[in-house]
PDB file of C-alpha atoms in Angstrom:
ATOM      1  CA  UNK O  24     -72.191 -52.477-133.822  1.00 94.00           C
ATOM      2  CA  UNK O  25     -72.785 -54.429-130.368  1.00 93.00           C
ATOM      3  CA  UNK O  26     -73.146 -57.806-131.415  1.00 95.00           C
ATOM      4  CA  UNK O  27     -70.474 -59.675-132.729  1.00 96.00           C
ATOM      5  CA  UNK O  28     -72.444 -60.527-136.001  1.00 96.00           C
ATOM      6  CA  UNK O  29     -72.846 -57.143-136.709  1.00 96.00           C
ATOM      7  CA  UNK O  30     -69.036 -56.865-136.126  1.00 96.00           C
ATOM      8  CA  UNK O  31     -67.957 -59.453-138.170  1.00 97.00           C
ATOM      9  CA  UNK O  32     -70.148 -58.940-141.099  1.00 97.00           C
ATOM     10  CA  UNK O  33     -68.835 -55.625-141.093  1.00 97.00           C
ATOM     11  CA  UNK O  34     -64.747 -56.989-140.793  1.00 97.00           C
ATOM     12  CA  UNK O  35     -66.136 -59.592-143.984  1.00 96.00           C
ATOM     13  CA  UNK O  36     -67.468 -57.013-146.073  1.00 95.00           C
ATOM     14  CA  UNK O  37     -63.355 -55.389-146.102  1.00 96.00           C
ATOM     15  CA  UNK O  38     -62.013 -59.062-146.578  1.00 95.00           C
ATOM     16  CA  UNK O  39     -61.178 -58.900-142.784  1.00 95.00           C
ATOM     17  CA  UNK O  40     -58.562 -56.206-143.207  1.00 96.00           C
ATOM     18  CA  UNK O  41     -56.272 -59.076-144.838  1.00 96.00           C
ATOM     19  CA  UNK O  42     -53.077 -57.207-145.184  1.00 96.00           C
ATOM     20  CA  UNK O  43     -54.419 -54.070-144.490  1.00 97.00           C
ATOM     21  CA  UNK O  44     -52.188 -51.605-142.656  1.00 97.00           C
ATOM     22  CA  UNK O  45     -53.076 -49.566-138.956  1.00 98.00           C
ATOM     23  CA  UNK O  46     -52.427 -46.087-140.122  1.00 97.00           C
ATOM     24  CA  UNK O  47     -52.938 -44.534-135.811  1.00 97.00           C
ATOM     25  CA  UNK O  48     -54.695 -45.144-133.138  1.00 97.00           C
ATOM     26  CA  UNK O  49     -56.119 -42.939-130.229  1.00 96.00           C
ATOM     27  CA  UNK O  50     -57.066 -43.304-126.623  1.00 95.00           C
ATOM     28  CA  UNK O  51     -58.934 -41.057-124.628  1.00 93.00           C
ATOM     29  CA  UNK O  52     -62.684 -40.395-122.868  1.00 92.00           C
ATOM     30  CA  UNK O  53     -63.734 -43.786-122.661  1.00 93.00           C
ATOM     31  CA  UNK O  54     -62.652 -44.534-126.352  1.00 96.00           C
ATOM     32  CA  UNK O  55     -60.486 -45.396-128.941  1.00 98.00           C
ATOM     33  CA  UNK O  56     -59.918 -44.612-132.279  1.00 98.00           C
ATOM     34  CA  UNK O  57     -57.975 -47.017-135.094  1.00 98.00           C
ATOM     35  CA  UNK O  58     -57.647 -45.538-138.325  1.00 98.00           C
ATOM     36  CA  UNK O  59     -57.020 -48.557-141.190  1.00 98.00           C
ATOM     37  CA  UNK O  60     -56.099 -48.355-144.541  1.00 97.00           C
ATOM     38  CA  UNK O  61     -56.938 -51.245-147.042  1.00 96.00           C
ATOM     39  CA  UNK O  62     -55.734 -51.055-150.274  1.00 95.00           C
ATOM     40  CA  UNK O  63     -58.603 -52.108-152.991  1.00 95.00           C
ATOM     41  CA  UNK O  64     -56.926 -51.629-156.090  1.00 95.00           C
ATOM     42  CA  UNK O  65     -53.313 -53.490-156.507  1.00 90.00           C
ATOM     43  CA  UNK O  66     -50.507 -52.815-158.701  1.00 87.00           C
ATOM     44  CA  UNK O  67     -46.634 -53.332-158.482  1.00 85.00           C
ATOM     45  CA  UNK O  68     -45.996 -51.436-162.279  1.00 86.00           C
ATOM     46  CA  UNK O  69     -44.705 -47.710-161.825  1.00 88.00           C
ATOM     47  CA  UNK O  70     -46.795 -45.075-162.870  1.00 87.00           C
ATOM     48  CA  UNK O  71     -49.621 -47.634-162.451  1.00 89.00           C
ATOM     49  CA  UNK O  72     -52.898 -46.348-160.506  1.00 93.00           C
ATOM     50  CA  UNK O  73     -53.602 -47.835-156.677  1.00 93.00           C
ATOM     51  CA  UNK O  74     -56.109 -46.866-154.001  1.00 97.00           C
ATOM     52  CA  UNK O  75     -56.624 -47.244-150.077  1.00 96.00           C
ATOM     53  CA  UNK O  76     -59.637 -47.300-148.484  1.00 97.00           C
ATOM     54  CA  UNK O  77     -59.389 -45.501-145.360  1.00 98.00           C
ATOM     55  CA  UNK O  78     -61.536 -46.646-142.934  1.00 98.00           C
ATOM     56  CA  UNK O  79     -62.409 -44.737-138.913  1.00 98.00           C
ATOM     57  CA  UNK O  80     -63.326 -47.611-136.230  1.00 97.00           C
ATOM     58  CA  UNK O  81     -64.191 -46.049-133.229  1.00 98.00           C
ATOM     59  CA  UNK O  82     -64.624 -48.492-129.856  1.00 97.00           C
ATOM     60  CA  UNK O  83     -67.206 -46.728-127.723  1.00 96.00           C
ATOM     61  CA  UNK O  84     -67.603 -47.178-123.966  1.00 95.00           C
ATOM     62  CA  UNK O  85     -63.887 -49.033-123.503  1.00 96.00           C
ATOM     63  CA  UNK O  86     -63.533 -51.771-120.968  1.00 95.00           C
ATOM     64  CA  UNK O  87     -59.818 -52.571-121.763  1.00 96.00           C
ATOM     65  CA  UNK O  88     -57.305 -51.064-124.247  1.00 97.00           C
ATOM     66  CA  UNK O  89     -53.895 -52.822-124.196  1.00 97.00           C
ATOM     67  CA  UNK O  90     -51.487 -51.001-126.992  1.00 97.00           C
ATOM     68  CA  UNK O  91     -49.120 -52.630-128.806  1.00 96.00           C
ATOM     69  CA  UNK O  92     -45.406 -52.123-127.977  1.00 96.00           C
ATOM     70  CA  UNK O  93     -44.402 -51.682-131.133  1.00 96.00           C
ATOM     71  CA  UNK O  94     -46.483 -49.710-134.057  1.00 97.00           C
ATOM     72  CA  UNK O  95     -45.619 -49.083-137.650  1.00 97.00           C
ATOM     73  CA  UNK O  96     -47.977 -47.750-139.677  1.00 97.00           C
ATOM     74  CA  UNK O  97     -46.667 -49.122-143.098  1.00 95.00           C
ATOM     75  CA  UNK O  98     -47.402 -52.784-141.348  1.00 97.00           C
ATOM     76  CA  UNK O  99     -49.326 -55.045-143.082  1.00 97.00           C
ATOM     77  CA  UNK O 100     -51.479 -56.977-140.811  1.00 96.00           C
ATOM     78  CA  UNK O 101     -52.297 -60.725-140.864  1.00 96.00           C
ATOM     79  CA  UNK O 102     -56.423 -59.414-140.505  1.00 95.00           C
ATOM     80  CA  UNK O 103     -58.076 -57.788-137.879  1.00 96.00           C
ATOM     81  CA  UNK O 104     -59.891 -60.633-135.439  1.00 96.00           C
ATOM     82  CA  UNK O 105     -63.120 -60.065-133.642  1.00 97.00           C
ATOM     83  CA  UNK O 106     -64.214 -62.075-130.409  1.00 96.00           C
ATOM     84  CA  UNK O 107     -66.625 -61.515-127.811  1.00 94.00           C
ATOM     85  CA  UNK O 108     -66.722 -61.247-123.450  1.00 90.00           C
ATOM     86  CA  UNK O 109     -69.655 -61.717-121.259  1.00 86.00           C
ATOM     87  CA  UNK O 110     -70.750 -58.294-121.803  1.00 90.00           C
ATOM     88  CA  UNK O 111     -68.264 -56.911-124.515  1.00 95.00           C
ATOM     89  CA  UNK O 112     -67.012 -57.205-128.102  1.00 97.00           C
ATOM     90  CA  UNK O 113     -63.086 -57.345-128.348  1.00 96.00           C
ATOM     91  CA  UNK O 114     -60.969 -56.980-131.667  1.00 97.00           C
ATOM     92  CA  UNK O 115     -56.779 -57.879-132.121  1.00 97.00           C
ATOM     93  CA  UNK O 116     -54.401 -56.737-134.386  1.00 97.00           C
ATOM     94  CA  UNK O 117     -50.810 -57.312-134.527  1.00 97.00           C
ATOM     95  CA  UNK O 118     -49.162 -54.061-135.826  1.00 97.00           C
ATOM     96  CA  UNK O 119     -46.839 -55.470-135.422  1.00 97.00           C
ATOM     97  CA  UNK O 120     -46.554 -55.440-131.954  1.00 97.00           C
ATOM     98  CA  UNK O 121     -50.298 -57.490-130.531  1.00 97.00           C
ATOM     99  CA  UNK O 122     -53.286 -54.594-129.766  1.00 98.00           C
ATOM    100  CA  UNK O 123     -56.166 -55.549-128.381  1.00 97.00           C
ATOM    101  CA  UNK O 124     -59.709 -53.744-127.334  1.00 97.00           C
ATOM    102  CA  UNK O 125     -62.851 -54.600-125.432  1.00 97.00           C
ATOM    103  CA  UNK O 126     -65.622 -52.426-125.910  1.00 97.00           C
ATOM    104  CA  UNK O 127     -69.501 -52.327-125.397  1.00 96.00           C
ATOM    105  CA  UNK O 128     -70.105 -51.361-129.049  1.00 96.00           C
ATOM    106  CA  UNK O 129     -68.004 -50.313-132.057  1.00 97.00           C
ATOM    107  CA  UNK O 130     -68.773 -47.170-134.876  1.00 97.00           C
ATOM    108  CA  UNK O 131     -66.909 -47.461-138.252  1.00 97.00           C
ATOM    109  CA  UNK O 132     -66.777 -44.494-140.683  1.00 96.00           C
ATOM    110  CA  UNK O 133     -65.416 -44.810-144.441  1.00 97.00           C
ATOM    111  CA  UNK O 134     -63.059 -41.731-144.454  1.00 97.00           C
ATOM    112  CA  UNK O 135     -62.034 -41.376-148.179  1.00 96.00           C
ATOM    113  CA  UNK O 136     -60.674 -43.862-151.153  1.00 97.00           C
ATOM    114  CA  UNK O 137     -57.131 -42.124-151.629  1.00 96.00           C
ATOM    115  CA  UNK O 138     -55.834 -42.396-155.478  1.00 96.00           C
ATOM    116  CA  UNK O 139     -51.858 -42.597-156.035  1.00 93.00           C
ATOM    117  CA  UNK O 140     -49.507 -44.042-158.559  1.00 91.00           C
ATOM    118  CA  UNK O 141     -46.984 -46.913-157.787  1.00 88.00           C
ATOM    119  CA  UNK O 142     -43.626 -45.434-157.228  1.00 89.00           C
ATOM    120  CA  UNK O 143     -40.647 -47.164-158.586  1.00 91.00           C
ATOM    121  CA  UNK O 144     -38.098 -48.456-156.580  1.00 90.00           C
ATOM    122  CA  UNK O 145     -34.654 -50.007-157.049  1.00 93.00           C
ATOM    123  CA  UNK O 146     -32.825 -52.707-154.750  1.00 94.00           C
ATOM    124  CA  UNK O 147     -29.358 -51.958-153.741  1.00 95.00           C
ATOM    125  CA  UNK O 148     -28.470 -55.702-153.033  1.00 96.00           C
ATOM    126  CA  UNK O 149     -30.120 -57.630-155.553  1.00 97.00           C
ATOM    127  CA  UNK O 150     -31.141 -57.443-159.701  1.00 97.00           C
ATOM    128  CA  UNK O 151     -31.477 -59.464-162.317  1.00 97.00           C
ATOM    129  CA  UNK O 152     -29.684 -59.423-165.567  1.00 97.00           C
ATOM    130  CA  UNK O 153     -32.250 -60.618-168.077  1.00 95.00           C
ATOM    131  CA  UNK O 154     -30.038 -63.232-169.851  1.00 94.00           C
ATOM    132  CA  UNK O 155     -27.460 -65.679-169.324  1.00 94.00           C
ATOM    133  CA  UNK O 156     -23.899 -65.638-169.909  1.00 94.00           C
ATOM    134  CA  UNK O 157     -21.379 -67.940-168.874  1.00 95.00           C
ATOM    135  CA  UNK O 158     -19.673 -68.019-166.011  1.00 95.00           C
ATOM    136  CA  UNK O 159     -16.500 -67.156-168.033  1.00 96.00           C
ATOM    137  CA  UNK O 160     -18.068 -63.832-169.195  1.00 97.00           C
ATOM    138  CA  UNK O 161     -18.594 -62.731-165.632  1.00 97.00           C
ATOM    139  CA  UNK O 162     -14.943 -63.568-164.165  1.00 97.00           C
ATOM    140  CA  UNK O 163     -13.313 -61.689-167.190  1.00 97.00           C
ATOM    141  CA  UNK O 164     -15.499 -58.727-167.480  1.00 97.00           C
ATOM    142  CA  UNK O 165     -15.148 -58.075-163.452  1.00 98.00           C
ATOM    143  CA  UNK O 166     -11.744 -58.628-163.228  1.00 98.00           C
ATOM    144  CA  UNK O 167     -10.774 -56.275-165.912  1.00 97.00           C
ATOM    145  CA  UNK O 168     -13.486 -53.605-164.662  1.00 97.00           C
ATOM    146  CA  UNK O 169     -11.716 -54.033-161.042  1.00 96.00           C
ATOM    147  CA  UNK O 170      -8.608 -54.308-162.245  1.00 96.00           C
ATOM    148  CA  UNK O 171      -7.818 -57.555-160.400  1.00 97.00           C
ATOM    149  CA  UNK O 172      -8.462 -60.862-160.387  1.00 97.00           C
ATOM    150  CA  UNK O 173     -11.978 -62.005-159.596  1.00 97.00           C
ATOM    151  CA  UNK O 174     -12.558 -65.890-159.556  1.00 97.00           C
ATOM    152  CA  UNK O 175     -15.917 -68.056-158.408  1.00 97.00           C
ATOM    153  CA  UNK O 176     -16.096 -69.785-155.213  1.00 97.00           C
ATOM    154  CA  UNK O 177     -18.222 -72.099-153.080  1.00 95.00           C
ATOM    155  CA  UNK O 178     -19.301 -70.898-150.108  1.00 93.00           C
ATOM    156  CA  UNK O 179     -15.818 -70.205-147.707  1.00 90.00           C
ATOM    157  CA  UNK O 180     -14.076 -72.247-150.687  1.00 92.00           C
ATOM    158  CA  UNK O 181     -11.362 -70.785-152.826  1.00 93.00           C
ATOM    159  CA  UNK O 182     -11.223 -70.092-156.740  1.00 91.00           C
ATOM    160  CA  UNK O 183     -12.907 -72.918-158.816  1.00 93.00           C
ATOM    161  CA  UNK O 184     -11.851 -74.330-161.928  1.00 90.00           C
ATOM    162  CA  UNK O 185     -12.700 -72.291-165.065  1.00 88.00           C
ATOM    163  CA  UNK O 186     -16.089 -73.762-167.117  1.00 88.00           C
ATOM    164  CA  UNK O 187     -17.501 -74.860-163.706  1.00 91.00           C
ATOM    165  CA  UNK O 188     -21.415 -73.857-163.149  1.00 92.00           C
ATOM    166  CA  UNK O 189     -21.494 -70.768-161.138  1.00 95.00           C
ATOM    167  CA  UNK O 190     -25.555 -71.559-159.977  1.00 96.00           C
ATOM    168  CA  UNK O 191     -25.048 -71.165-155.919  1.00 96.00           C
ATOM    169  CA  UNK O 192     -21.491 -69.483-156.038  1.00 97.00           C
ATOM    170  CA  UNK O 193     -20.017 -66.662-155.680  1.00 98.00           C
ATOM    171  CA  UNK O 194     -17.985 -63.882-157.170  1.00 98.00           C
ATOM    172  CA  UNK O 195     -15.088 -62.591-155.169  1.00 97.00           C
ATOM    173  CA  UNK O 196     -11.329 -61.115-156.028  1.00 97.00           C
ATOM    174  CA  UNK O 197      -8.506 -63.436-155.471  1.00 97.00           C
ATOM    175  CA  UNK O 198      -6.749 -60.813-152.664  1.00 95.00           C
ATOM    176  CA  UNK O 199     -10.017 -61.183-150.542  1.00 96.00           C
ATOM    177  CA  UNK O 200     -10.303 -65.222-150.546  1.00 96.00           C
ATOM    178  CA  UNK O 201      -8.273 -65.549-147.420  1.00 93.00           C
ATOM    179  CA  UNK O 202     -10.349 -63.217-145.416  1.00 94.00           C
ATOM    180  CA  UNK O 203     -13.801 -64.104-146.851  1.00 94.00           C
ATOM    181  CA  UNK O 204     -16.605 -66.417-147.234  1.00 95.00           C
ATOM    182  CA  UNK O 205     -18.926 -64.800-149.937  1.00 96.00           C
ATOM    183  CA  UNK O 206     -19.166 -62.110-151.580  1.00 97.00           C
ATOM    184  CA  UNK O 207     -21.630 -61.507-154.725  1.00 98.00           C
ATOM    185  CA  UNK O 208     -24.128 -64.502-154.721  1.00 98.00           C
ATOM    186  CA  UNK O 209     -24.983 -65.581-158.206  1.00 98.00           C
ATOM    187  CA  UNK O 210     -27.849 -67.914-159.012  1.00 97.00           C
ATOM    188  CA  UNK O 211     -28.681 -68.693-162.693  1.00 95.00           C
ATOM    189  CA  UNK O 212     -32.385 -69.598-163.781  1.00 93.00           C
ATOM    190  CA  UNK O 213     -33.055 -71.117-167.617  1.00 92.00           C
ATOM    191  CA  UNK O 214     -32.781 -67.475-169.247  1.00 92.00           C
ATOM    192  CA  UNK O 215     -31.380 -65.274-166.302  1.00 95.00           C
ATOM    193  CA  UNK O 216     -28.657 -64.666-163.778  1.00 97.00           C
ATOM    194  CA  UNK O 217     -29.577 -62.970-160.267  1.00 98.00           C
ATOM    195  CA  UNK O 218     -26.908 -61.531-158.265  1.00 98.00           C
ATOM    196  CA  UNK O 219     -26.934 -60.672-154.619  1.00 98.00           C
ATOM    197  CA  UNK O 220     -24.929 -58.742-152.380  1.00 97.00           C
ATOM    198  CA  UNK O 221     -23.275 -60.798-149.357  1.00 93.00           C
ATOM    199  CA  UNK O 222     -19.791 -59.849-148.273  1.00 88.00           C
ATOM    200  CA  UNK O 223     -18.361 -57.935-151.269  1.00 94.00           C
ATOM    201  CA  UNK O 224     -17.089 -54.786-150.837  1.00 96.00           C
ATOM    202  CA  UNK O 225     -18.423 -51.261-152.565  1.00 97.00           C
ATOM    203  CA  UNK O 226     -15.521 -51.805-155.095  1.00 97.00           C
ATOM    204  CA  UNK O 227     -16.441 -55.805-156.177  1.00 98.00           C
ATOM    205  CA  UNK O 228     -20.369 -54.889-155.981  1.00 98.00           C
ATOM    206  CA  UNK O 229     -19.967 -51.681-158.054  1.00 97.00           C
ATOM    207  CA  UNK O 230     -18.172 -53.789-160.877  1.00 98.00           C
ATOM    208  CA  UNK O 231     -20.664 -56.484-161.227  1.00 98.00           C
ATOM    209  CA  UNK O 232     -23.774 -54.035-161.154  1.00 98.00           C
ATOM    210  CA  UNK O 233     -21.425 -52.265-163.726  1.00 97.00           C
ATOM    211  CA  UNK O 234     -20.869 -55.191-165.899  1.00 98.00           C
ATOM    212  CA  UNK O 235     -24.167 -56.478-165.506  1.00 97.00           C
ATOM    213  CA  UNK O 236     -25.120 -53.771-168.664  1.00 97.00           C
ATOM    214  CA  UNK O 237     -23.271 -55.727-171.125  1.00 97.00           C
ATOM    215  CA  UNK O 238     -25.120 -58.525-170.638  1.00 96.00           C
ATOM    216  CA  UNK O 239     -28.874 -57.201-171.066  1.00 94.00           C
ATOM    217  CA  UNK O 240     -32.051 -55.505-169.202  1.00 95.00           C
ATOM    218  CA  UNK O 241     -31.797 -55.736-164.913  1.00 96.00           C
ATOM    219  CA  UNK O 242     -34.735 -56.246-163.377  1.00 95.00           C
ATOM    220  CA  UNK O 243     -34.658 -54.641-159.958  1.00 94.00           C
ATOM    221  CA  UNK O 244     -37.098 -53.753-156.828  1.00 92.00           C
ATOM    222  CA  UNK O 245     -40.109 -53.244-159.445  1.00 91.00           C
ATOM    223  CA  UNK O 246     -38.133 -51.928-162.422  1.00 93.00           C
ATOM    224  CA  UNK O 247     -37.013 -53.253-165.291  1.00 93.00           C
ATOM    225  CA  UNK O 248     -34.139 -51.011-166.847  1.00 94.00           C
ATOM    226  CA  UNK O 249     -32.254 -51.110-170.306  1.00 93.00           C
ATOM    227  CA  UNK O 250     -28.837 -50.813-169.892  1.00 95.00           C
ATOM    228  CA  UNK O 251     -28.049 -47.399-171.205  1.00 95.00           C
ATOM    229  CA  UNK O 252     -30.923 -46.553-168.136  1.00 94.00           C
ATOM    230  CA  UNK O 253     -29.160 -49.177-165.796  1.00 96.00           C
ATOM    231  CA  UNK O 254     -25.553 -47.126-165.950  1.00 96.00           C
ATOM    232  CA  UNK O 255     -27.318 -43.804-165.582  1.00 95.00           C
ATOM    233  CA  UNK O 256     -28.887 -44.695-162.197  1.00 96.00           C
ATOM    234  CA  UNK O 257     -25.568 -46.334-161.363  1.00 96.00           C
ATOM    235  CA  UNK O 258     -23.686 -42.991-162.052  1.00 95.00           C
ATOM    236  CA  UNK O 259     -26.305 -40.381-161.143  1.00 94.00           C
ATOM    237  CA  UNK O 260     -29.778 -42.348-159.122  1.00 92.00           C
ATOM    238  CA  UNK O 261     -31.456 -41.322-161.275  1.00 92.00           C
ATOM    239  CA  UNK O 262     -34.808 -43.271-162.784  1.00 91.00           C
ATOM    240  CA  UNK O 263     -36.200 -43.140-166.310  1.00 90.00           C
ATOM    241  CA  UNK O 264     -40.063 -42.015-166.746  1.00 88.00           C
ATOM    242  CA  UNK O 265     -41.962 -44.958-165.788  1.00 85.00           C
ATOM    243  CA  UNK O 266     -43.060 -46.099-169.632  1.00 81.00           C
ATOM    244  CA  UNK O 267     -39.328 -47.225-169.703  1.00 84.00           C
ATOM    245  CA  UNK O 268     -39.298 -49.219-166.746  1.00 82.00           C
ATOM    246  CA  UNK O 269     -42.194 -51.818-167.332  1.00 69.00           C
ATOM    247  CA  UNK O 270     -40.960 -53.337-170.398  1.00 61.00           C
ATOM    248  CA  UNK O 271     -39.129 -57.193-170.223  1.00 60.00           C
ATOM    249  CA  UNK O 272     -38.361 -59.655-172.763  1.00 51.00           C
ATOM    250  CA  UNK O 273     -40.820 -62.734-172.303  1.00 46.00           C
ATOM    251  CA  UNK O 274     -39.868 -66.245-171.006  1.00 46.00           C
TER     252      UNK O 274
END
């Protein structure tokens, strides 16, 4: 490729590397080598099939090569942008960290379409309990799991009044209000309560993940996990086959 048409067909024919990721990159006899992977077929399920493309783009006859300071290869980059000099073809990338390279002409190679299966993974500072209890049900369940008293608060506030809506508060114990401002973030949709980490100690976050079984399914990272399943990665990491994490009540 030495004109820039021919170099951005080719980046348009791969969707202009939208979100594609730089796997390495090589320097070295008047060249240099980026190798991309694209991924063409999407899915956030576990045990669900995806695929890169891997793709070889080789600048040929270099006239400047400025590397990014920072690389990561599990990036994903905004796209991959072409441009053109009075006698040279130039592409950028942030990856993250801005690369850029001016060349004479470019060679791409399609290395291989790789096949894997989604892995499941679990968030350890957020889930979702897939239902809605009251605020009550939460203070009583975690206090007598912890063994103390645990109350709702505003933000830096102390305890609020029982039957108050919990949406935007928090969950803390009544020993840590004086030395606190959070502590385990609840917002409540129309049919489920989400619950995030900020604050609370391994003791207070361990109860409410804990509790969270009585209430129903947790939806976590991409997971969805009954609550027999939800205790047993609690108490041992361990995940279910991945027909038993993909299944969640509608609405």
């Amino acid at each position: 490729m030495r004109t820039l048409d021919e170099l951005e067909s080719w980046l348009a024919r791969h969707d202009d590397f939208v979100d594609a990721r730089l796997a390495s990159f090589e320097a070295g006899d008047g060249r240099v080598t980026l190798v991309l992977r694209r991924t063409v077929v999407h899915s956030a399920v576990p045990g669900e099939p995806t695929a890169d493309e891997v793709h070889e783009l080789v600048a040929e006859e270099v006239v400047e090569f400025v590397p990014p300071h920072d690389h990561s290869p599990d990036h994903h980059m905004p796209d991959l942008q072409a441009g053109e000099g009075a006698d040279h073809l130039h592409l950028v990338a942030f990856v993250p960290g801005r690369l850029r390279v001016a060349a004479k002409s470019f060679t791409e190679r399609h290395v291989d379409t790789e096949w894997s299966s989604v892995r499941p993974y679990v968030s350890e500072r957020e889930f979702t309990v897939l239902a809605l209890p009251d605020g009550g049900f939460w203070t009583a369940r975690v206090s007598a799991a912890l063994g103390v008293e645990v109350v709702w608060r505003a933000h830096g506030g102390g305890a609020r009044r029982p039957g108050q809506d919990p949406d935007g508060c928090f969950l803390q114990t009544v020993a840590a209000l004086g030395t606190t401002v959070g502590g385990v973030w609840c917002s409540r949709g129309t049919t489920r309560t989400t619950f995030v980490r900020r604050t609370a100690d391994d003791a207070l976050w361990h109860a409410v993940r804990t509790v969270a079984a009585e209430a129903g399914p947790v939806r976590t990272g991409n997971c969805v996990l009954g609550p027999e399943d939800w205790l047993r990665h609690l108490d041992s990491g361990v995940l279910p086959p991945p027909e038993r994490l993909v299944t969640e009540p509608p609405g």
